PDB file of C-alpha atoms in Angstrom:
ATOM      1  CA  MET A 277       0.000   0.000   0.000  1.00 51.00           C
ATOM      2  CA  HIS A 278       1.166   3.518  -0.711  1.00 52.00           C
ATOM      3  CA  THR A 279       3.015   5.036   2.273  1.00 47.00           C
ATOM      4  CA  PHE A 280       0.841   8.188   2.194  1.00 43.00           C
ATOM      5  CA  ALA A 281      -2.392   6.133   2.331  1.00 46.00           C
ATOM      6  CA  MET A 282      -1.028   3.881   5.070  1.00 47.00           C
ATOM      7  CA  LYS A 283      -0.110   6.924   7.179  1.00 45.00           C
ATOM      8  CA  HIS A 284      -3.637   8.297   6.945  1.00 47.00           C
ATOM      9  CA  ILE A 285      -5.197   4.935   7.854  1.00 46.00           C
ATOM     10  CA  ILE A 286      -3.016   4.770  10.974  1.00 40.00           C
ATOM     11  CA  LEU A 287      -4.035   8.310  11.947  1.00 42.00           C
ATOM     12  CA  LEU A 288      -7.717   7.436  11.438  1.00 45.00           C
ATOM     13  CA  ILE A 289      -7.457   4.323  13.615  1.00 41.00           C
ATOM     14  CA  ALA A 290      -5.750   6.346  16.350  1.00 40.00           C
ATOM     15  CA  ALA A 291      -8.439   9.018  16.233  1.00 41.00           C
ATOM     16  CA  LEU A 292     -11.232   6.471  16.473  1.00 43.00           C
ATOM     17  CA  ALA A 293      -9.509   4.703  19.348  1.00 42.00           C
ATOM     18  CA  ALA A 294      -9.557   7.927  21.355  1.00 41.00           C
ATOM     19  CA  PHE A 295     -13.353   7.780  21.441  1.00 44.00           C
ATOM     20  CA  VAL A 296     -13.683   4.104  22.356  1.00 45.00           C
ATOM     21  CA  PRO A 297     -13.490   3.177  26.057  1.00 46.00           C
ATOM     22  CA  SER A 298     -10.621   0.800  26.716  1.00 40.00           C
ATOM     23  CA  ALA A 299     -11.143  -2.664  28.148  1.00 35.00           C
ATOM     24  CA  SER A 300      -9.426  -1.562  31.355  1.00 35.00           C
ATOM     25  CA  ALA A 301     -11.771   1.444  31.655  1.00 50.00           C
ATOM     26  CA  LEU A 302     -14.807  -0.802  31.303  1.00 57.00           C
ATOM     27  CA  SER A 303     -13.454  -3.156  33.953  1.00 63.00           C
ATOM     28  CA  ASP A 304     -13.455  -0.269  36.461  1.00 89.00           C
ATOM     29  CA  VAL A 305     -17.239  -0.204  36.688  1.00 96.00           C
ATOM     30  CA  ARG A 306     -19.450  -1.630  39.412  1.00 95.00           C
ATOM     31  CA  PHE A 307     -22.865  -2.612  38.064  1.00 96.00           C
ATOM     32  CA  HIS A 308     -25.755  -3.607  40.288  1.00 92.00           C
ATOM     33  CA  ASN A 309     -26.691  -6.073  37.567  1.00 92.00           C
ATOM     34  CA  GLU A 310     -24.493  -5.740  34.493  1.00 94.00           C
ATOM     35  CA  SER A 311     -26.781  -7.605  32.090  1.00 94.00           C
ATOM     36  CA  SER A 312     -30.010  -5.850  33.032  1.00 95.00           C
ATOM     37  CA  ASP A 313     -28.380  -2.446  33.552  1.00 96.00           C
ATOM     38  CA  THR A 314     -26.693  -2.377  30.140  1.00 96.00           C
ATOM     39  CA  LEU A 315     -29.842  -3.602  28.388  1.00 97.00           C
ATOM     40  CA  GLU A 316     -31.912  -0.981  30.208  1.00 97.00           C
ATOM     41  CA  ILE A 317     -29.498   1.828  29.320  1.00 98.00           C
ATOM     42  CA  ASN A 318     -29.586   0.846  25.647  1.00 97.00           C
ATOM     43  CA  ARG A 319     -33.383   0.639  25.747  1.00 97.00           C
ATOM     44  CA  LEU A 320     -33.657   4.093  27.282  1.00 98.00           C
ATOM     45  CA  LEU A 321     -31.228   5.604  24.790  1.00 98.00           C
ATOM     46  CA  ASP A 322     -33.123   4.010  21.897  1.00 97.00           C
ATOM     47  CA  SER A 323     -36.398   5.466  23.157  1.00 96.00           C
ATOM     48  CA  GLY A 324     -34.884   8.946  23.365  1.00 96.00           C
ATOM     49  CA  SER A 325     -33.213   8.770  19.961  1.00 94.00           C
ATOM     50  CA  THR A 326     -36.572   8.578  18.155  1.00 93.00           C
ATOM     51  CA  ARG A 327     -37.944  11.754  19.757  1.00 94.00           C
ATOM     52  CA  SER A 328     -37.543  15.428  18.986  1.00 94.00           C
ATOM     53  CA  PHE A 329     -36.634  17.714  21.875  1.00 96.00           C
ATOM     54  CA  SER A 330     -36.790  21.490  21.850  1.00 94.00           C
ATOM     55  CA  SER A 331     -33.884  21.854  24.300  1.00 96.00           C
ATOM     56  CA  PRO A 332     -31.366  19.842  26.317  1.00 97.00           C
ATOM     57  CA  GLU A 333     -33.562  20.408  29.392  1.00 98.00           C
ATOM     58  CA  GLU A 334     -36.486  18.682  27.666  1.00 98.00           C
ATOM     59  CA  ARG A 335     -34.323  15.579  27.275  1.00 98.00           C
ATOM     60  CA  VAL A 336     -33.449  15.671  30.972  1.00 98.00           C
ATOM     61  CA  ALA A 337     -37.156  15.806  31.882  1.00 98.00           C
ATOM     62  CA  PHE A 338     -37.954  12.973  29.470  1.00 98.00           C
ATOM     63  CA  TYR A 339     -35.312  10.660  30.914  1.00 98.00           C
ATOM     64  CA  GLY A 340     -36.159  11.621  34.475  1.00 98.00           C
ATOM     65  CA  ARG A 341     -39.776  10.592  33.926  1.00 98.00           C
ATOM     66  CA  GLN A 342     -38.662   7.116  32.807  1.00 98.00           C
ATOM     67  CA  PHE A 343     -37.641   6.371  36.394  1.00 98.00           C
ATOM     68  CA  ILE A 344     -40.898   7.285  38.118  1.00 98.00           C
ATOM     69  CA  GLY A 345     -41.767   4.541  40.589  1.00 98.00           C
ATOM     70  CA  ARG A 346     -38.233   3.176  40.923  1.00 98.00           C
ATOM     71  CA  PRO A 347     -37.231   2.531  44.531  1.00 98.00           C
ATOM     72  CA  TYR A 348     -35.189   5.008  46.517  1.00 98.00           C
ATOM     73  CA  GLY A 349     -31.814   3.618  47.530  1.00 97.00           C
ATOM     74  CA  ALA A 350     -29.258   5.285  49.792  1.00 95.00           C
ATOM     75  CA  HIS A 351     -25.474   4.795  49.788  1.00 94.00           C
ATOM     76  CA  THR A 352     -25.452   2.886  46.478  1.00 93.00           C
ATOM     77  CA  LEU A 353     -22.098   4.420  45.481  1.00 96.00           C
ATOM     78  CA  GLU A 354     -20.188   3.311  48.556  1.00 94.00           C
ATOM     79  CA  GLY A 355     -17.649   0.524  48.301  1.00 91.00           C
ATOM     80  CA  GLU A 356     -13.959  -0.174  47.963  1.00 92.00           C
ATOM     81  CA  PRO A 357     -12.226   0.522  45.707  1.00 95.00           C
ATOM     82  CA  GLU A 358     -13.838   3.699  44.378  1.00 97.00           C
ATOM     83  CA  VAL A 359     -15.105   2.932  40.870  1.00 97.00           C
ATOM     84  CA  LEU A 360     -17.875   4.213  38.643  1.00 98.00           C
ATOM     85  CA  THR A 361     -21.053   2.638  40.020  1.00 97.00           C
ATOM     86  CA  VAL A 362     -24.225   2.027  38.011  1.00 97.00           C
ATOM     87  CA  ASN A 363     -27.450   0.993  39.730  1.00 96.00           C
ATOM     88  CA  LEU A 364     -30.704   1.585  37.872  1.00 96.00           C
ATOM     89  CA  ASP A 365     -32.762  -0.484  40.310  1.00 95.00           C
ATOM     90  CA  SER A 366     -32.588   2.028  43.167  1.00 96.00           C
ATOM     91  CA  LEU A 367     -31.375   5.618  43.183  1.00 98.00           C
ATOM     92  CA  ASP A 368     -30.952   8.470  45.617  1.00 98.00           C
ATOM     93  CA  CYS A 369     -31.609  12.110  44.752  1.00 98.00           C
ATOM     94  CA  THR A 370     -28.115  12.721  43.340  1.00 98.00           C
ATOM     95  CA  THR A 371     -27.632   9.461  41.424  1.00 98.00           C
ATOM     96  CA  PHE A 372     -31.104   9.943  39.908  1.00 98.00           C
ATOM     97  CA  VAL A 373     -30.236  13.425  38.615  1.00 98.00           C
ATOM     98  CA  GLU A 374     -26.804  12.324  37.386  1.00 98.00           C
ATOM     99  CA  THR A 375     -28.315   9.343  35.556  1.00 98.00           C
ATOM    100  CA  ALA A 376     -30.913  11.514  33.797  1.00 98.00           C
ATOM    101  CA  LEU A 377     -28.223  14.058  32.847  1.00 98.00           C
ATOM    102  CA  ALA A 378     -25.880  11.374  31.483  1.00 98.00           C
ATOM    103  CA  LEU A 379     -28.671   9.840  29.381  1.00 98.00           C
ATOM    104  CA  ALA A 380     -29.666  13.262  28.054  1.00 98.00           C
ATOM    105  CA  PHE A 381     -26.046  14.121  27.289  1.00 97.00           C
ATOM    106  CA  THR A 382     -25.526  10.852  25.412  1.00 97.00           C
ATOM    107  CA  THR A 383     -28.648  11.332  23.292  1.00 97.00           C
ATOM    108  CA  GLY A 384     -27.574  14.892  22.526  1.00 96.00           C
ATOM    109  CA  GLU A 385     -24.324  13.485  21.131  1.00 96.00           C
ATOM    110  CA  ARG A 386     -26.400  11.169  18.903  1.00 95.00           C
ATOM    111  CA  ARG A 387     -24.913   8.145  20.612  1.00 96.00           C
ATOM    112  CA  SER A 388     -26.906   5.150  21.770  1.00 93.00           C
ATOM    113  CA  SER A 389     -24.550   2.755  23.564  1.00 96.00           C
ATOM    114  CA  TRP A 390     -24.307   2.039  27.267  1.00 97.00           C
ATOM    115  CA  ARG A 391     -20.543   2.567  26.912  1.00 96.00           C
ATOM    116  CA  ASP A 392     -21.153   6.175  25.873  1.00 97.00           C
ATOM    117  CA  PHE A 393     -23.492   6.575  28.838  1.00 98.00           C
ATOM    118  CA  LEU A 394     -20.749   5.347  31.184  1.00 98.00           C
ATOM    119  CA  TYR A 395     -18.360   7.931  29.783  1.00 97.00           C
ATOM    120  CA  ASN A 396     -20.856  10.742  30.376  1.00 98.00           C
ATOM    121  CA  LEU A 397     -21.860   9.543  33.836  1.00 98.00           C
ATOM    122  CA  ARG A 398     -18.196   9.463  34.832  1.00 98.00           C
ATOM    123  CA  ARG A 399     -17.545  12.967  33.550  1.00 96.00           C
ATOM    124  CA  ILE A 400     -20.542  14.348  35.470  1.00 98.00           C
ATOM    125  CA  ARG A 401     -19.876  12.543  38.769  1.00 98.00           C
ATOM    126  CA  TYR A 402     -16.105  12.897  39.135  1.00 98.00           C
ATOM    127  CA  ARG A 403     -13.626  15.741  39.233  1.00 98.00           C
ATOM    128  CA  ASN A 404     -12.324  16.370  35.726  1.00 97.00           C
ATOM    129  CA  GLY A 405     -14.304  13.304  34.680  1.00 97.00           C
ATOM    130  CA  GLU A 406     -11.709  10.947  36.178  1.00 97.00           C
ATOM    131  CA  VAL A 407     -12.012   8.430  39.009  1.00 97.00           C
ATOM    132  CA  ASP A 408      -9.109   8.890  41.402  1.00 97.00           C
ATOM    133  CA  GLY A 409     -10.247   7.540  44.746  1.00 97.00           C
ATOM    134  CA  TYR A 410     -13.096   8.535  47.047  1.00 98.00           C
ATOM    135  CA  PRO A 411     -12.233  12.275  47.162  1.00 98.00           C
ATOM    136  CA  SER A 412     -12.411  12.543  43.361  1.00 98.00           C
ATOM    137  CA  ARG A 413     -16.172  12.043  43.558  1.00 98.00           C
ATOM    138  CA  LEU A 414     -17.928  15.424  43.611  1.00 98.00           C
ATOM    139  CA  HIS A 415     -19.611  15.017  46.990  1.00 98.00           C
ATOM    140  CA  TYR A 416     -20.637  18.636  47.577  1.00 98.00           C
ATOM    141  CA  ILE A 417     -23.022  20.246  45.090  1.00 98.00           C
ATOM    142  CA  CYS A 418     -21.012  23.493  45.174  1.00 98.00           C
ATOM    143  CA  ASP A 419     -17.989  21.464  44.050  1.00 98.00           C
ATOM    144  CA  TRP A 420     -20.093  19.448  41.560  1.00 98.00           C
ATOM    145  CA  ALA A 421     -21.430  22.676  40.074  1.00 98.00           C
ATOM    146  CA  ILE A 422     -18.098  24.469  39.709  1.00 98.00           C
ATOM    147  CA  ASP A 423     -16.350  21.452  38.205  1.00 98.00           C
ATOM    148  CA  ASN A 424     -19.124  20.678  35.696  1.00 98.00           C
ATOM    149  CA  ILE A 425     -19.625  24.334  34.779  1.00 98.00           C
ATOM    150  CA  HIS A 426     -15.886  24.782  34.238  1.00 98.00           C
ATOM    151  CA  ARG A 427     -15.815  21.798  31.876  1.00 97.00           C
ATOM    152  CA  GLY A 428     -18.871  23.019  29.961  1.00 97.00           C
ATOM    153  CA  ASN A 429     -21.269  20.288  31.050  1.00 97.00           C
ATOM    154  CA  LEU A 430     -23.690  22.527  32.945  1.00 98.00           C
ATOM    155  CA  ARG A 431     -24.667  26.165  33.225  1.00 98.00           C
ATOM    156  CA  ASP A 432     -25.776  27.910  36.418  1.00 98.00           C
ATOM    157  CA  ALA A 433     -29.079  29.472  35.325  1.00 98.00           C
ATOM    158  CA  THR A 434     -29.934  30.934  38.741  1.00 98.00           C
ATOM    159  CA  ARG A 435     -28.953  34.472  37.758  1.00 98.00           C
ATOM    160  CA  ASP A 436     -31.340  34.292  34.786  1.00 97.00           C
ATOM    161  CA  PHE A 437     -34.273  34.469  37.187  1.00 98.00           C
ATOM    162  CA  PRO A 438     -36.155  37.736  37.729  1.00 97.00           C
ATOM    163  CA  ARG A 439     -35.237  37.691  41.406  1.00 97.00           C
ATOM    164  CA  TYR A 440     -32.319  35.903  43.019  1.00 98.00           C
ATOM    165  CA  SER A 441     -30.191  36.388  46.098  1.00 98.00           C
ATOM    166  CA  GLU A 442     -26.662  35.461  47.152  1.00 97.00           C
ATOM    167  CA  ILE A 443     -25.590  33.456  50.153  1.00 97.00           C
ATOM    168  CA  MET A 444     -22.209  32.689  51.678  1.00 97.00           C
ATOM    169  CA  ARG A 445     -21.291  29.374  53.287  1.00 96.00           C
ATOM    170  CA  THR A 446     -18.209  27.661  54.641  1.00 97.00           C
ATOM    171  CA  VAL A 447     -18.719  24.083  53.515  1.00 98.00           C
ATOM    172  CA  ASP A 448     -17.067  21.458  55.728  1.00 98.00           C
ATOM    173  CA  PHE A 449     -19.883  19.124  56.770  1.00 98.00           C
ATOM    174  CA  MET A 450     -18.039  15.931  55.805  1.00 98.00           C
ATOM    175  CA  SER A 451     -14.903  16.539  57.834  1.00 98.00           C
ATOM    176  CA  ALA A 452     -16.981  17.912  60.730  1.00 98.00           C
ATOM    177  CA  ASN A 453     -18.961  14.653  60.695  1.00 98.00           C
ATOM    178  CA  ARG A 454     -16.136  12.269  59.867  1.00 98.00           C
ATOM    179  CA  ASP A 455     -17.777   9.361  61.691  1.00 97.00           C
ATOM    180  CA  LYS A 456     -20.712   9.420  59.239  1.00 96.00           C
ATOM    181  CA  TYR A 457     -18.424   8.650  56.280  1.00 97.00           C
ATOM    182  CA  PRO A 458     -16.601   5.293  56.551  1.00 96.00           C
ATOM    183  CA  ALA A 459     -14.189   6.237  53.754  1.00 97.00           C
ATOM    184  CA  LEU A 460     -12.907   9.135  55.887  1.00 98.00           C
ATOM    185  CA  ALA A 461     -11.471   6.680  58.409  1.00 97.00           C
ATOM    186  CA  ASP A 462      -8.606   6.556  55.924  1.00 98.00           C
ATOM    187  CA  SER A 463      -6.326   9.467  56.803  1.00 98.00           C
ATOM    188  CA  ALA A 464      -5.369  10.136  53.174  1.00 98.00           C
ATOM    189  CA  ASN A 465      -9.026  10.409  52.117  1.00 98.00           C
ATOM    190  CA  TYR A 466      -9.723  12.677  55.070  1.00 98.00           C
ATOM    191  CA  ALA A 467      -6.806  14.950  54.221  1.00 98.00           C
ATOM    192  CA  ARG A 468      -7.911  15.261  50.588  1.00 98.00           C
ATOM    193  CA  ILE A 469     -11.501  16.057  51.571  1.00 98.00           C
ATOM    194  CA  ARG A 470     -10.225  18.712  53.992  1.00 98.00           C
ATOM    195  CA  SER A 471      -8.151  20.205  51.188  1.00 98.00           C
ATOM    196  CA  ILE A 472     -11.225  20.350  48.932  1.00 98.00           C
ATOM    197  CA  GLU A 473     -13.272  21.968  51.701  1.00 98.00           C
ATOM    198  CA  ASN A 474     -10.614  24.628  52.161  1.00 98.00           C
ATOM    199  CA  GLY A 475     -11.575  25.904  48.726  1.00 97.00           C
ATOM    200  CA  TYR A 476     -15.130  26.514  49.932  1.00 98.00           C
ATOM    201  CA  ARG A 477     -14.553  28.771  52.908  1.00 97.00           C
ATOM    202  CA  GLN A 478     -16.893  31.735  52.671  1.00 96.00           C
ATOM    203  CA  HIS A 479     -18.132  30.368  49.349  1.00 97.00           C
ATOM    204  CA  ARG A 480     -20.666  32.673  47.699  1.00 97.00           C
ATOM    205  CA  PHE A 481     -23.332  31.373  45.324  1.00 98.00           C
ATOM    206  CA  PRO A 482     -26.682  32.554  43.930  1.00 98.00           C
ATOM    207  CA  TYR A 483     -30.033  31.034  44.811  1.00 98.00           C
ATOM    208  CA  VAL A 484     -33.724  31.743  44.417  1.00 98.00           C
ATOM    209  CA  LYS A 485     -35.270  32.195  47.843  1.00 98.00           C
ATOM    210  CA  ALA A 486     -38.202  29.962  48.717  1.00 98.00           C
ATOM    211  CA  ILE A 487     -40.478  32.966  49.144  1.00 97.00           C
ATOM    212  CA  ASP A 488     -39.639  34.168  45.626  1.00 97.00           C
ATOM    213  CA  THR A 489     -40.559  30.885  43.913  1.00 98.00           C
ATOM    214  CA  ASN A 490     -44.250  31.717  44.244  1.00 96.00           C
ATOM    215  CA  SER A 491     -44.198  34.731  41.924  1.00 96.00           C
ATOM    216  CA  LYS A 492     -45.672  34.406  38.454  1.00 96.00           C
ATOM    217  CA  ALA A 493     -42.464  35.618  36.808  1.00 97.00           C
ATOM    218  CA  THR A 494     -40.317  33.120  38.682  1.00 97.00           C
ATOM    219  CA  LYS A 495     -42.630  30.222  37.883  1.00 97.00           C
ATOM    220  CA  ALA A 496     -42.439  31.129  34.191  1.00 97.00           C
ATOM    221  CA  ALA A 497     -38.632  31.320  34.330  1.00 98.00           C
ATOM    222  CA  PHE A 498     -38.289  27.642  35.225  1.00 98.00           C
ATOM    223  CA  HIS A 499     -37.790  25.310  32.262  1.00 98.00           C
ATOM    224  CA  ASN A 500     -39.122  21.791  32.037  1.00 98.00           C
ATOM    225  CA  GLY A 501     -36.027  19.728  32.789  1.00 98.00           C
ATOM    226  CA  ASP A 502     -34.117  22.234  34.928  1.00 98.00           C
ATOM    227  CA  VAL A 503     -32.017  20.646  37.650  1.00 98.00           C
ATOM    228  CA  VAL A 504     -32.764  22.180  41.044  1.00 98.00           C
ATOM    229  CA  ALA A 505     -30.549  21.890  44.118  1.00 98.00           C
ATOM    230  CA  PHE A 506     -32.244  22.637  47.445  1.00 98.00           C
ATOM    231  CA  VAL A 507     -30.203  25.007  49.593  1.00 98.00           C
ATOM    232  CA  SER A 508     -29.848  23.812  53.189  1.00 97.00           C
ATOM    233  CA  ASN A 509     -30.285  25.921  56.302  1.00 96.00           C
ATOM    234  CA  LEU A 510     -27.317  24.131  57.887  1.00 96.00           C
ATOM    235  CA  LYS A 511     -24.409  26.482  58.506  1.00 93.00           C
ATOM    236  CA  ASN A 512     -21.716  24.225  56.998  1.00 97.00           C
ATOM    237  CA  LEU A 513     -23.521  22.586  54.069  1.00 97.00           C
ATOM    238  CA  ASP A 514     -24.780  24.095  50.841  1.00 97.00           C
ATOM    239  CA  VAL A 515     -27.332  21.621  49.469  1.00 98.00           C
ATOM    240  CA  THR A 516     -29.141  18.590  50.895  1.00 97.00           C
ATOM    241  CA  HIS A 517     -31.434  17.512  48.044  1.00 98.00           C
ATOM    242  CA  MET A 518     -31.734  17.575  44.250  1.00 98.00           C
ATOM    243  CA  GLY A 519     -34.459  17.083  41.686  1.00 98.00           C
ATOM    244  CA  ILE A 520     -35.685  17.903  38.191  1.00 98.00           C
ATOM    245  CA  ILE A 521     -38.337  20.496  37.400  1.00 98.00           C
ATOM    246  CA  VAL A 522     -41.307  19.221  35.389  1.00 98.00           C
ATOM    247  CA  LYS A 523     -43.875  21.510  33.783  1.00 97.00           C
ATOM    248  CA  GLU A 524     -46.744  20.557  31.509  1.00 93.00           C
ATOM    249  CA  THR A 525     -46.645  23.952  29.737  1.00 94.00           C
ATOM    250  CA  PRO A 526     -44.233  26.911  29.932  1.00 92.00           C
ATOM    251  CA  ASP A 527     -46.709  28.898  32.053  1.00 91.00           C
ATOM    252  CA  ALA A 528     -47.655  26.016  34.358  1.00 95.00           C
ATOM    253  CA  ASP A 529     -46.548  25.694  37.963  1.00 97.00           C
ATOM    254  CA  PRO A 530     -43.215  23.881  38.312  1.00 98.00           C
ATOM    255  CA  TYR A 531     -43.268  20.561  40.175  1.00 98.00           C
ATOM    256  CA  VAL A 532     -40.306  18.516  41.405  1.00 98.00           C
ATOM    257  CA  LEU A 533     -39.418  15.092  40.018  1.00 98.00           C
ATOM    258  CA  HIS A 534     -37.113  13.572  42.607  1.00 98.00           C
ATOM    259  CA  ALA A 535     -36.010  10.498  44.537  1.00 98.00           C
ATOM    260  CA  SER A 536     -37.988  10.788  47.758  1.00 97.00           C
ATOM    261  CA  SER A 537     -36.460   9.126  50.801  1.00 96.00           C
ATOM    262  CA  SER A 538     -39.650   9.631  52.831  1.00 95.00           C
ATOM    263  CA  ASN A 539     -41.868   7.942  50.223  1.00 97.00           C
ATOM    264  CA  GLY A 540     -39.201   5.466  49.146  1.00 98.00           C
ATOM    265  CA  LYS A 541     -39.426   6.035  45.401  1.00 98.00           C
ATOM    266  CA  ILE A 542     -38.896   8.398  42.508  1.00 98.00           C
ATOM    267  CA  GLU A 543     -41.967  10.547  42.110  1.00 98.00           C
ATOM    268  CA  ILE A 544     -43.337  13.929  41.110  1.00 98.00           C
ATOM    269  CA  SER A 545     -44.153  16.084  44.107  1.00 98.00           C
ATOM    270  CA  THR A 546     -47.848  16.402  44.874  1.00 97.00           C
ATOM    271  CA  LEU A 547     -47.294  20.099  45.598  1.00 98.00           C
ATOM    272  CA  PRO A 548     -45.899  22.780  43.263  1.00 98.00           C
ATOM    273  CA  LEU A 549     -42.326  23.879  43.969  1.00 98.00           C
ATOM    274  CA  ALA A 550     -43.274  26.918  46.076  1.00 98.00           C
ATOM    275  CA  ALA A 551     -45.553  24.870  48.361  1.00 97.00           C
ATOM    276  CA  PHE A 552     -43.048  21.993  48.380  1.00 98.00           C
ATOM    277  CA  LEU A 553     -40.389  24.371  49.732  1.00 97.00           C
ATOM    278  CA  LYS A 554     -42.776  25.919  52.245  1.00 96.00           C
ATOM    279  CA  ARG A 555     -43.567  22.477  53.661  1.00 95.00           C
ATOM    280  CA  ASN A 556     -39.878  21.599  54.018  1.00 94.00           C
ATOM    281  CA  ARG A 557     -38.419  24.277  56.257  1.00 92.00           C
ATOM    282  CA  GLN A 558     -34.886  22.839  56.120  1.00 95.00           C
ATOM    283  CA  TRP A 559     -34.561  24.305  52.602  1.00 97.00           C
ATOM    284  CA  THR A 560     -34.225  28.042  52.129  1.00 98.00           C
ATOM    285  CA  GLY A 561     -34.427  28.071  48.319  1.00 98.00           C
ATOM    286  CA  VAL A 562     -32.998  26.520  45.163  1.00 98.00           C
ATOM    287  CA  ARG A 563     -30.092  26.729  42.747  1.00 98.00           C
ATOM    288  CA  VAL A 564     -30.933  26.064  39.090  1.00 98.00           C
ATOM    289  CA  PHE A 565     -28.688  24.297  36.552  1.00 98.00           C
ATOM    290  CA  ARG A 566     -29.151  23.515  32.868  1.00 98.00           C
ATOM    291  CA  LEU A 567     -27.455  20.987  30.627  1.00 97.00           C
ATOM    292  CA  VAL A 568     -25.084  22.445  28.036  1.00 96.00           C
ATOM    293  CA  GLU A 569     -24.203  21.031  24.630  1.00 82.00           C
TER     294      GLU A 569
END
């Protein structure tokens, strides 16, 4: 074969290889049930690929709705060693949101393989999209937001709202409650978490106050498929819950699609967002994020 042609074939193979997960990367995954999880991911991606969506947020809402009724499951990511964990049988509020985002991201890329989903889930859940031990997981939502926004995965849409406020927090809940996190018994993990927390002393971020979510203008500003993070009233923690906004029409009241620990399943709130916040006094308001393409 001509040397010039051979050179270009080699370059093409190398370029394609960069987009294909290696065998070693795929081995660093913990499935709840590999056979059923991979089949389910492919089924979900196939169902989304045949639909037209007006925005990335609409895809997030679509995929979120596919999990309604699934059981709530806490601590599904814990285990040694730290690897990308996939469990579609039970999800907590964060793994539910991350799963819907990763599915929406994959469909937006016009990809339909569970391998592509794994790549996107990893890049949403871990710092710089790489698994490097327990501290590389983006445990705090302030950290999750900054890392994903910096890499162009998400956009903080909170300042787009007609009325928003700013709050300042020193975030160190994990190290202050070391006994609640078995992985922090390891001194190296503890030291790395403390180092991460040091970057969030007097951390300022925008949020929409609970009282402001009841205005007509604010209700209209929410998009179907927005990710909402519920701001905690604890002095050393930023967020304690997450969900996805669902709206039947642009002018309708926003409701929250979320993994409910109290009801033990993924569901749409029976109350609109404003009333949902009013009933749960531990939340002072919400941050709003949107998927970016």
